[in-house]
Coordinates of C-alpha atoms in Angstrom, one line a residue:
M1 CA 82.8 -16.7 85.4
K2 CA 79.5 -18.0 83.9
Y3 CA 76.8 -15.3 83.0
I4 CA 73.4 -16.2 84.8
P5 CA 70.5 -14.1 83.5
S6 CA 68.4 -12.5 86.0
S7 CA 64.7 -13.4 86.5
I8 CA 63.7 -10.1 85.1
E9 CA 65.9 -10.8 81.8
I10 CA 64.4 -14.3 81.5
S11 CA 60.9 -12.9 81.8
E12 CA 61.7 -10.3 79.2
M13 CA 63.1 -13.0 76.8
E14 CA 60.1 -15.2 77.4
A15 CA 57.7 -12.4 76.6
E16 CA 59.7 -11.8 73.4
R17 CA 59.4 -15.3 72.5
N18 CA 55.6 -15.3 73.1
E19 CA 55.1 -12.3 71.1
K20 CA 56.9 -13.8 68.3
E21 CA 54.9 -17.0 68.6
E22 CA 51.6 -14.8 68.6
M23 CA 52.8 -13.0 65.4
Q24 CA 53.4 -16.4 63.6
N25 CA 50.0 -17.8 64.7
K26 CA 48.3 -14.7 63.5
A27 CA 50.2 -14.9 60.2
T28 CA 49.2 -18.5 60.0
V29 CA 45.3 -17.6 60.4
E30 CA 45.7 -14.5 58.0
A31 CA 47.2 -16.8 55.3
L32 CA 44.2 -19.2 55.8
Y33 CA 41.6 -16.5 55.1
K34 CA 43.8 -15.3 52.2
A35 CA 43.6 -18.6 50.6
L36 CA 40.0 -18.9 51.3
L37 CA 39.3 -15.7 49.6
G38 CA 41.4 -16.8 46.6
Q39 CA 39.9 -19.3 44.2
G40 CA 41.1 -22.8 44.1
Q41 CA 43.5 -22.6 47.1
M42 CA 41.8 -25.5 49.1
D43 CA 45.1 -27.6 49.1
T44 CA 46.8 -24.6 50.8
V45 CA 44.1 -24.5 53.4
A46 CA 44.1 -28.4 54.0
N47 CA 47.7 -28.0 54.5
M48 CA 47.3 -25.6 57.6
L49 CA 44.7 -27.9 59.2
A50 CA 45.3 -30.8 61.4
S51 CA 43.9 -34.0 60.0
D52 CA 42.1 -34.2 63.5
L53 CA 40.9 -30.6 63.8
E54 CA 38.6 -30.1 66.7
W55 CA 35.5 -28.0 65.9
W56 CA 33.1 -26.2 68.0
F57 CA 30.0 -24.2 66.8
H58 CA 27.7 -22.0 68.4
G59 CA 24.7 -20.3 66.3
P60 CA 21.9 -21.4 64.1
P61 CA 22.7 -24.7 62.5
Q62 CA 22.1 -23.3 59.0
C63 CA 25.0 -20.9 59.7
Q64 CA 27.9 -23.5 59.7
H65 CA 29.3 -22.0 56.7
M66 CA 33.0 -22.3 57.6
M67 CA 32.9 -26.0 58.3
R68 CA 30.9 -26.7 55.1
V69 CA 33.8 -24.7 53.2
L70 CA 36.6 -26.6 55.2
T71 CA 35.0 -30.0 54.6
G72 CA 34.3 -29.2 50.7
E73 CA 30.6 -29.6 51.2
T74 CA 30.3 -25.9 49.8
A75 CA 32.6 -24.7 47.0
L76 CA 34.5 -21.5 47.9
S77 CA 33.0 -19.6 44.9
S78 CA 29.2 -20.3 46.1
G79 CA 29.5 -20.2 49.9
F80 CA 29.6 -17.6 52.5
R81 CA 32.5 -15.1 52.1
F82 CA 34.7 -14.8 55.2
E83 CA 36.8 -11.6 55.0
P84 CA 37.8 -10.7 58.6
R85 CA 37.6 -7.1 59.8
S86 CA 40.0 -7.7 62.6
V87 CA 42.4 -10.3 63.7
A88 CA 44.2 -10.5 67.0
A89 CA 46.4 -13.1 68.6
I90 CA 46.5 -14.2 72.4
G91 CA 49.0 -16.8 73.1
D92 CA 48.1 -19.9 70.9
C93 CA 44.6 -18.6 70.0
V94 CA 43.9 -16.3 67.1
I95 CA 40.6 -14.4 67.0
A96 CA 39.1 -13.2 63.8
E97 CA 35.8 -11.2 63.5
G98 CA 33.8 -10.0 60.7
W99 CA 30.4 -9.6 59.3
E100 CA 28.6 -10.0 55.9
G101 CA 25.3 -8.0 55.6
K102 CA 23.4 -8.7 59.0
A103 CA 25.5 -11.9 59.8
Y104 CA 28.3 -11.4 62.4
W105 CA 30.8 -14.0 63.1
V106 CA 33.8 -14.6 65.5
H107 CA 36.2 -17.4 64.7
V108 CA 38.7 -18.8 67.3
W109 CA 41.7 -20.8 66.0
T110 CA 44.2 -22.7 68.0
V111 CA 47.6 -22.9 66.3
N112 CA 50.5 -25.1 67.4
N113 CA 53.7 -25.2 65.6
G114 CA 52.0 -23.5 62.7
L115 CA 49.2 -26.0 62.3
I116 CA 45.5 -25.1 63.3
T117 CA 44.3 -27.7 65.8
Q118 CA 41.1 -26.4 66.9
F119 CA 38.5 -24.2 65.5
R120 CA 35.7 -22.5 67.2
E121 CA 33.0 -20.7 65.3
Y122 CA 30.5 -18.2 66.8
F123 CA 27.8 -16.9 64.5
N124 CA 25.6 -14.0 65.5
T125 CA 27.0 -14.2 69.0
W126 CA 28.8 -11.5 71.1
L127 CA 31.9 -13.0 72.5
V128 CA 34.2 -12.2 75.5
V129 CA 37.6 -13.8 76.0
R130 CA 38.8 -14.1 79.5
D131 CA 42.1 -15.1 81.1
L132 CA 41.2 -17.3 84.0
R133 CA 44.9 -18.5 84.8
S134 CA 45.9 -17.8 88.3
Q135 CA 47.1 -14.2 88.7
T136 CA 47.7 -11.8 91.7
W137 CA 44.5 -10.1 92.8
K138 CA 45.5 -6.7 91.7
N139 CA 46.3 -8.1 88.0
R140 CA 43.2 -10.3 88.1
L141 CA 40.8 -7.2 88.0
E142 CA 42.7 -5.4 85.3
N143 CA 43.5 -8.2 82.9
M144 CA 40.5 -10.6 83.0
T145 CA 39.0 -9.5 79.7
L146 CA 41.6 -10.1 76.8
W147 CA 39.2 -9.6 74.0
Q148 CA 35.6 -8.7 73.3
S149 CA 33.4 -8.5 70.2
Q150 CA 33.4 -5.1 68.3
P151 CA 30.8 -5.4 65.5
R152 CA 30.7 -1.6 64.9
D153 CA 27.8 -1.5 62.6
L154 CA 25.8 -4.0 64.5
Y155 CA 25.7 -2.6 67.9
R156 CA 21.9 -2.0 68.0
R157 CA 21.2 -5.8 67.5
S158 CA 20.3 -7.9 70.3
L159 CA 22.5 -11.2 70.2
P160 CA 23.2 -13.9 72.7
G161 CA 26.5 -13.6 74.5
L162 CA 29.2 -16.0 75.7
V163 CA 32.4 -16.0 77.6
L164 CA 35.3 -17.8 76.3
A165 CA 37.8 -18.8 79.1
I166 CA 41.5 -19.4 78.2

C-alpha cells in the first residue's frame, strides 16, 4: 500500500522548505555585506546580483550610497559604510537595517535561487513590512506586521514612514 502524507505533514514539509530557503536567502545577503566590507571584493558582489537588478530608492537624492557602490561610481574605501545591525528574512525578501552616525537605512533585497534580483533602499525612513496576502480574519489581525524599523538610538528623530506590502 502506498503512503500518502496528510495535509498537516505536507504543510510541515512546506514550512521546513520555506524556512530553509529563508536561511539561504539571508546567508546570501549577509555574504554580500561581508564582501562589501572587505576591500576589493566587487567581483564577489557582482556575481550575487542579477544583470537586470531592479532598484528602488526612497530618501534624499544625495543619499543613494548603495547604488553608487554597486555601480562602481563610488569606491568601497571612500563610500558610505554599510554595516547591518540586523538582518531578517521573510520569504524571498531579506531586510537589513543599520545606521552610521545620524543616517538610518533599511535595505530590502529580493533573492531568487541565490541571486539578488531586486533592491529597495530606504534612507532616513521608518519602514513597516506588512503581509497583505489573503488570510483568515483571525490571522489577518495578528500577522499583518511582519517587520518594522528598530533604530534604537534614533527613536527621538522625526522621519517619514512607509509601509511595504508583500
